Short mmCIF file of C-alpha atoms and ligand atoms in Angstrom, two decimals:
data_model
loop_
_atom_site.label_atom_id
_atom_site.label_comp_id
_atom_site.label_asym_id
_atom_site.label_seq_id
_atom_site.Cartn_x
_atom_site.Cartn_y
_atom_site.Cartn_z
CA UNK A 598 75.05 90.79 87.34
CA UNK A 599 74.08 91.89 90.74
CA UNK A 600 75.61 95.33 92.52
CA UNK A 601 75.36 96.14 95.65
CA UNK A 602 76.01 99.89 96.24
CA UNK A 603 76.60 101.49 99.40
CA UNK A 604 78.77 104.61 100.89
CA UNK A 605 79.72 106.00 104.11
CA UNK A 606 77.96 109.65 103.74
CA UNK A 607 74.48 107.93 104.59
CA UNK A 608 72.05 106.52 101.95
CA UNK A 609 70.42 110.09 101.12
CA UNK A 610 73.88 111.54 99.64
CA UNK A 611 73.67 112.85 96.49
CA UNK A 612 76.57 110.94 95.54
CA UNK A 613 75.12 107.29 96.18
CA UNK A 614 71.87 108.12 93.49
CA UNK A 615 74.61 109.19 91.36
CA UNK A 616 76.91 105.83 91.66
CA UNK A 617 73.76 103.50 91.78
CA UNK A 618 71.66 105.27 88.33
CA UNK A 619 75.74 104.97 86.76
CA UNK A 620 75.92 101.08 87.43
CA UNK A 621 71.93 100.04 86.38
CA UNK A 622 72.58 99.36 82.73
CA UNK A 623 75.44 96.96 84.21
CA UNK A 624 73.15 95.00 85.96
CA UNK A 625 70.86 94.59 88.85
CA UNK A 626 71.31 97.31 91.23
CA UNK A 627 70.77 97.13 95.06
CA UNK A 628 71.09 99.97 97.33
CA UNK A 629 72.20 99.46 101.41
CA UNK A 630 74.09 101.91 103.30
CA UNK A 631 74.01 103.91 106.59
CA UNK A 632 71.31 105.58 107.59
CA UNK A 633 73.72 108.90 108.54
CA UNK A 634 76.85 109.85 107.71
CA UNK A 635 79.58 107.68 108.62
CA UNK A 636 82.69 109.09 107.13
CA UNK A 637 85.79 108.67 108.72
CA UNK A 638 84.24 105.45 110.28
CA UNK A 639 87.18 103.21 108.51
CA UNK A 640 86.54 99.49 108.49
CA UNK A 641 84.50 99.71 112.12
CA UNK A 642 82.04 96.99 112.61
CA UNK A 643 79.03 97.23 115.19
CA UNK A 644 79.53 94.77 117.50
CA UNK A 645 78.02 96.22 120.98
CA UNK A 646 74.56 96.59 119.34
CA UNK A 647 72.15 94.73 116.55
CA UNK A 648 71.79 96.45 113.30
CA UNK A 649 68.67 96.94 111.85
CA UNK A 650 67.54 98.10 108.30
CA UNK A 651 64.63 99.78 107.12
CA UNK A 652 63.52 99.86 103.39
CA UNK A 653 63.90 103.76 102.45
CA UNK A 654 62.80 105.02 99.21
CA UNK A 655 65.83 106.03 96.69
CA UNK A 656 64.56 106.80 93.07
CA UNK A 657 63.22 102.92 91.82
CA UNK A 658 65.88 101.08 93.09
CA UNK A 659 65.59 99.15 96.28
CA UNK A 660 67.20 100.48 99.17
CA UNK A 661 67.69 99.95 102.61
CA UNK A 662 69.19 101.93 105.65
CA UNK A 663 71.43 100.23 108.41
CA UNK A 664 71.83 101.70 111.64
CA UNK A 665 75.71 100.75 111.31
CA UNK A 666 78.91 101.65 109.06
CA UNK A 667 79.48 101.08 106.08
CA UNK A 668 81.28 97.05 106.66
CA UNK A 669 78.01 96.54 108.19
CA UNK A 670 75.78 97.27 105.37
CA UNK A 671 77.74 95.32 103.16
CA UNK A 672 77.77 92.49 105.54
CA UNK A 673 73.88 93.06 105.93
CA UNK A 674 73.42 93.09 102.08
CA UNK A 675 75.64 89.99 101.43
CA UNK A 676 73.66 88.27 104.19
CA UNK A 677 70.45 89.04 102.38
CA UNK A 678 70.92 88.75 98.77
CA UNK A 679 72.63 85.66 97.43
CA UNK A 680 75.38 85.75 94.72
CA UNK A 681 76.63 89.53 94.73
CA UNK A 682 79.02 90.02 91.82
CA UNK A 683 80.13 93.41 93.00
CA UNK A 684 80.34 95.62 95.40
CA UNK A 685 80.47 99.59 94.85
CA UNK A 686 81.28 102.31 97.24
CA UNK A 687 80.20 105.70 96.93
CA UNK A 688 80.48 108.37 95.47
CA UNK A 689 82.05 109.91 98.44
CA UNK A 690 81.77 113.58 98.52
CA UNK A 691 85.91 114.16 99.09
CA UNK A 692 88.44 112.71 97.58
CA UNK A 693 90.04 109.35 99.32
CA UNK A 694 93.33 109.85 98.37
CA UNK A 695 96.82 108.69 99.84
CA UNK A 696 96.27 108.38 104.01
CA UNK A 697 93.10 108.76 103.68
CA UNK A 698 92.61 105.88 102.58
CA UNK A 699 92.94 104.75 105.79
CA UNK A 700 90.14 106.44 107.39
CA UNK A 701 87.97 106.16 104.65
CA UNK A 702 84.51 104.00 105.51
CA UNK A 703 84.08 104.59 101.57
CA UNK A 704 86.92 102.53 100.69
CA UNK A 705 86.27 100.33 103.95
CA UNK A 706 82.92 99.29 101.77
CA UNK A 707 84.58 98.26 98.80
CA UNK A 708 87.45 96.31 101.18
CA UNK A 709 84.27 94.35 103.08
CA UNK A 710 83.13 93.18 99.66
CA UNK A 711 86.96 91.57 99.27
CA UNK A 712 86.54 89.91 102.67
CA UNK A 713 83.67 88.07 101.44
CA UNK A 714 85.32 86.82 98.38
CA UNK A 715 83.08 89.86 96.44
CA UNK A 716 85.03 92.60 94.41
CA UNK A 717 84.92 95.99 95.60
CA UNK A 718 85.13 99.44 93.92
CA UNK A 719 85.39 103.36 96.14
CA UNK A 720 84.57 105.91 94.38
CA UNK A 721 84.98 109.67 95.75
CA UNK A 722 84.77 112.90 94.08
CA UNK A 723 86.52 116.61 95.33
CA UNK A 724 83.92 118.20 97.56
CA UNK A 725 83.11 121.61 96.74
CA UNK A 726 81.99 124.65 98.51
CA UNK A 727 78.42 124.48 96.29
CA UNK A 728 76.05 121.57 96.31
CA UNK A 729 77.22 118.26 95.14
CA UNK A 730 76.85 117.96 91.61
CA UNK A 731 77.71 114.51 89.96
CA UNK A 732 76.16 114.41 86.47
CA UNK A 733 79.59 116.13 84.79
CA UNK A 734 80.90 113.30 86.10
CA UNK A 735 78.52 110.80 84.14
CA UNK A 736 80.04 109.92 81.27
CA UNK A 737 83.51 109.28 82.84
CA UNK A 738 82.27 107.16 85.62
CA UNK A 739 80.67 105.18 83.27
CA UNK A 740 84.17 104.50 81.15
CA UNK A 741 85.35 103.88 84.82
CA UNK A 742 82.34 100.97 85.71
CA UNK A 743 83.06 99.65 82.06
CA UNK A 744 86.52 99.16 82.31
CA UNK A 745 86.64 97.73 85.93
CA UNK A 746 83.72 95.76 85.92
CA UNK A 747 83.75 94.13 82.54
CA UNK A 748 88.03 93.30 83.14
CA UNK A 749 87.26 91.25 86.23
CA UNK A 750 91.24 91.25 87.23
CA UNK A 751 90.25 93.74 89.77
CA UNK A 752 89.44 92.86 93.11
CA UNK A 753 89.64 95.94 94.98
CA UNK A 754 90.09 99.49 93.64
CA UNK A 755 89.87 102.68 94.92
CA UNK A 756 88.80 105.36 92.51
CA UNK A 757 88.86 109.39 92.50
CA UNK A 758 87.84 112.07 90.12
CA UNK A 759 89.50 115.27 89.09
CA UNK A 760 87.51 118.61 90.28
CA UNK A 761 87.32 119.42 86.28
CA UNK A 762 86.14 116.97 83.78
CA UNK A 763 88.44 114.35 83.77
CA UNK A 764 91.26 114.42 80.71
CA UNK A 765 91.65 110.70 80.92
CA UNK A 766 92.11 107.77 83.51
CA UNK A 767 95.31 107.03 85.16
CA UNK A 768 96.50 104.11 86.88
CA UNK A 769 98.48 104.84 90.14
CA UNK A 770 99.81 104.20 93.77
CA UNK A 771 98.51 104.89 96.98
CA UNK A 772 100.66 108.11 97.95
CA UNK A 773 102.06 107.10 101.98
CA UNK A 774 105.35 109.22 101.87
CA UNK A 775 103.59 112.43 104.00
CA UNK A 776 100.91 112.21 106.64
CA UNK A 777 98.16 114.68 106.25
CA UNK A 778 96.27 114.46 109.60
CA UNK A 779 96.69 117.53 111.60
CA UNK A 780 94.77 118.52 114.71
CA UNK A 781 93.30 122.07 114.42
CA UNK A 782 92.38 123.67 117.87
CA UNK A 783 89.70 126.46 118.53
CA UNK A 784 86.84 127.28 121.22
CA UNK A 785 83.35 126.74 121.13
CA UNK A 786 80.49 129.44 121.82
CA UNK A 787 81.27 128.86 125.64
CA UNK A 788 84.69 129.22 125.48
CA UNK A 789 85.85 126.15 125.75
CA UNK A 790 88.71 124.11 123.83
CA UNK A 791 87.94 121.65 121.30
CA UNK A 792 89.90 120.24 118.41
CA UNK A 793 89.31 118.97 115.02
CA UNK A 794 91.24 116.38 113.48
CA UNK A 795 91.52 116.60 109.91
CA UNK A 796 93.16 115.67 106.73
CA UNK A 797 94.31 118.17 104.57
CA UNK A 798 96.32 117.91 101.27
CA UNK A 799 99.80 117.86 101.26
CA UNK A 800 102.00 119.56 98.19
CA UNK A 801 103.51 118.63 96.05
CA UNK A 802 102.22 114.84 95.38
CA UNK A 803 104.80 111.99 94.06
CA UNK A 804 104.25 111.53 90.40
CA UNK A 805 102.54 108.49 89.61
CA UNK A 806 100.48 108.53 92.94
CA UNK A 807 96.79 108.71 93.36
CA UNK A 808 96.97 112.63 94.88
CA UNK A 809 98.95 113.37 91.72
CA UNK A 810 96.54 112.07 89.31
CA UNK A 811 94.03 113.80 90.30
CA UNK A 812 95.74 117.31 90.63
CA UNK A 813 96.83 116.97 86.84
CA UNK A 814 92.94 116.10 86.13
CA UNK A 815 92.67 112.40 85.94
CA UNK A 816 90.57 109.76 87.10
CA UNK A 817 93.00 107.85 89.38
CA UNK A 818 92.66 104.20 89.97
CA UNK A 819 94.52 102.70 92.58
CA UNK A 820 94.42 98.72 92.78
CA UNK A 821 94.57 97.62 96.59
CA UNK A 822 95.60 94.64 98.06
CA UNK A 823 94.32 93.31 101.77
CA UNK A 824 97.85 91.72 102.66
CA UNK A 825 99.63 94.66 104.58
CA UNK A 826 102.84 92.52 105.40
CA UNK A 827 105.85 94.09 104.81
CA UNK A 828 107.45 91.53 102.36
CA UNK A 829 110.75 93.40 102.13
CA UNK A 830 111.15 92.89 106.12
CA UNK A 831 109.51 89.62 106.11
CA UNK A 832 112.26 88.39 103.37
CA UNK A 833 115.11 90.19 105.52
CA UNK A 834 114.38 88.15 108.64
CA UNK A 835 115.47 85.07 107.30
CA UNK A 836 114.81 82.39 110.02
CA UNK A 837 111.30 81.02 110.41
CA UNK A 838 111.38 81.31 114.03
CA UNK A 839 113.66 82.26 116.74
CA UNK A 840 114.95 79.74 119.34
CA UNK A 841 113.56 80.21 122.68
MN1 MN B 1355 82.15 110.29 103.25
#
């Protein structure tokens, strides 16, 4: 089996070592991902530019670093190694959860893979206010490889862990009912205003939704789809087309 691993916090993140030494004893592991952090960068492609990639040396494994997002290095890595089984994303140092999905270059990764036919996997983890530490997280992300890798009915899945060792793994739904974006102003050193967009948890979370998962202490595993229609409005419309 051949994995591809990338991530969107650049290819020297703790987190990517972690994800990439988790999925070796699954197969043939590949490392390419951005050469700095490109969180928040979505599902952006570089198209005003070339990319580039440089080999870069991560532990044994072979790795590269783009000089785009995180589509492009899975785009790149496709492109230059033939028959990818997999594709996974991360770890992200955050959590991906509910909106933030849609922001997320982490889970944009894993949804490139799908675009190519490819399976795709995120994986993010709570960031704390110490150094990122992933090995408590060892054993459980290997359950969480096992399970989604050897099933194969999953194309695309977006994965986060509990801050606490995980009790168990739950299967849930994107959470969409609240946006969490806010824009935080202040004033830099010479006095002028600037703002910060950010994403902060809302409270409660809907039971059975990725946010809640996680703040009961589960692995949450959230199966995407690429098809954003709205098939209760599409089925309401009724005609085919309107007369002109
Ligand atoms: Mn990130």
């Amino acid at each position: 089996m051949r994995i591809l691993v990338t991530n969107d916090d650049g290819i020297y993140s703790p987190g990517i070592a972690a994800l990439a030494k988790a999925a070796e004893r699954f197969g043939e592991v590949r490392i390419v991902a951005p050469d700095v952090e490109m969180s928040s960068a979505g599902h952006s492609i570089t198209s005003s530019r070339p990319l580039r990639y440089k080999r870069t040396p991560i532990g044994d494994f072979k790795a590269y670093r783009v000089n785009g997002t995180p589509a492009d290095c899975v785009a790149l890595g496709a492109h230059n190694w033939e028959k990818i089984d997999i594709v996974l994303s991360g770890i992200n140092i955050g959590t991906n959860l509910g909106n933030a999905i849609w922001h997320s270059g982490t889970v944009a990764g894993a949804r490139q893979a799908v675009l190519f036919g490819l399976r795709g996997i995120a994986f993010s983890a709570p960031a704390t206010q110490q150094e990122p530490e992933f090995e408590y997280l060892r054993p459980a992300l290997e359950e969480a490889l096992d399970l989604l890798i050897r099933s194969g009915d999953f194309e695309l899945v977006n994965v986060n862990f509990p801050k606490e060792l995980p009790r168990g793994i739950r299967w849930t739904r994107q959470s969409v009912r609240h946006y969490d974006g806010e824009v935080v102003p202040g004033t830099d050193p010479m006095g002028r205003p600037h703002f910060w967009f950010v994403v902060k948890p809302l409270e409660p979370a809907e039971e059975d939704t990725d946010r809640w998962a996680v703040e009961q202490g589960y692995i949450s595993m959230t199966p995407l789809r690429l098809d954003l229609t709205n098939e209760r409005q599409f089925a309401g419309t009724g005609v085919a087309a309107h007369q002109l």
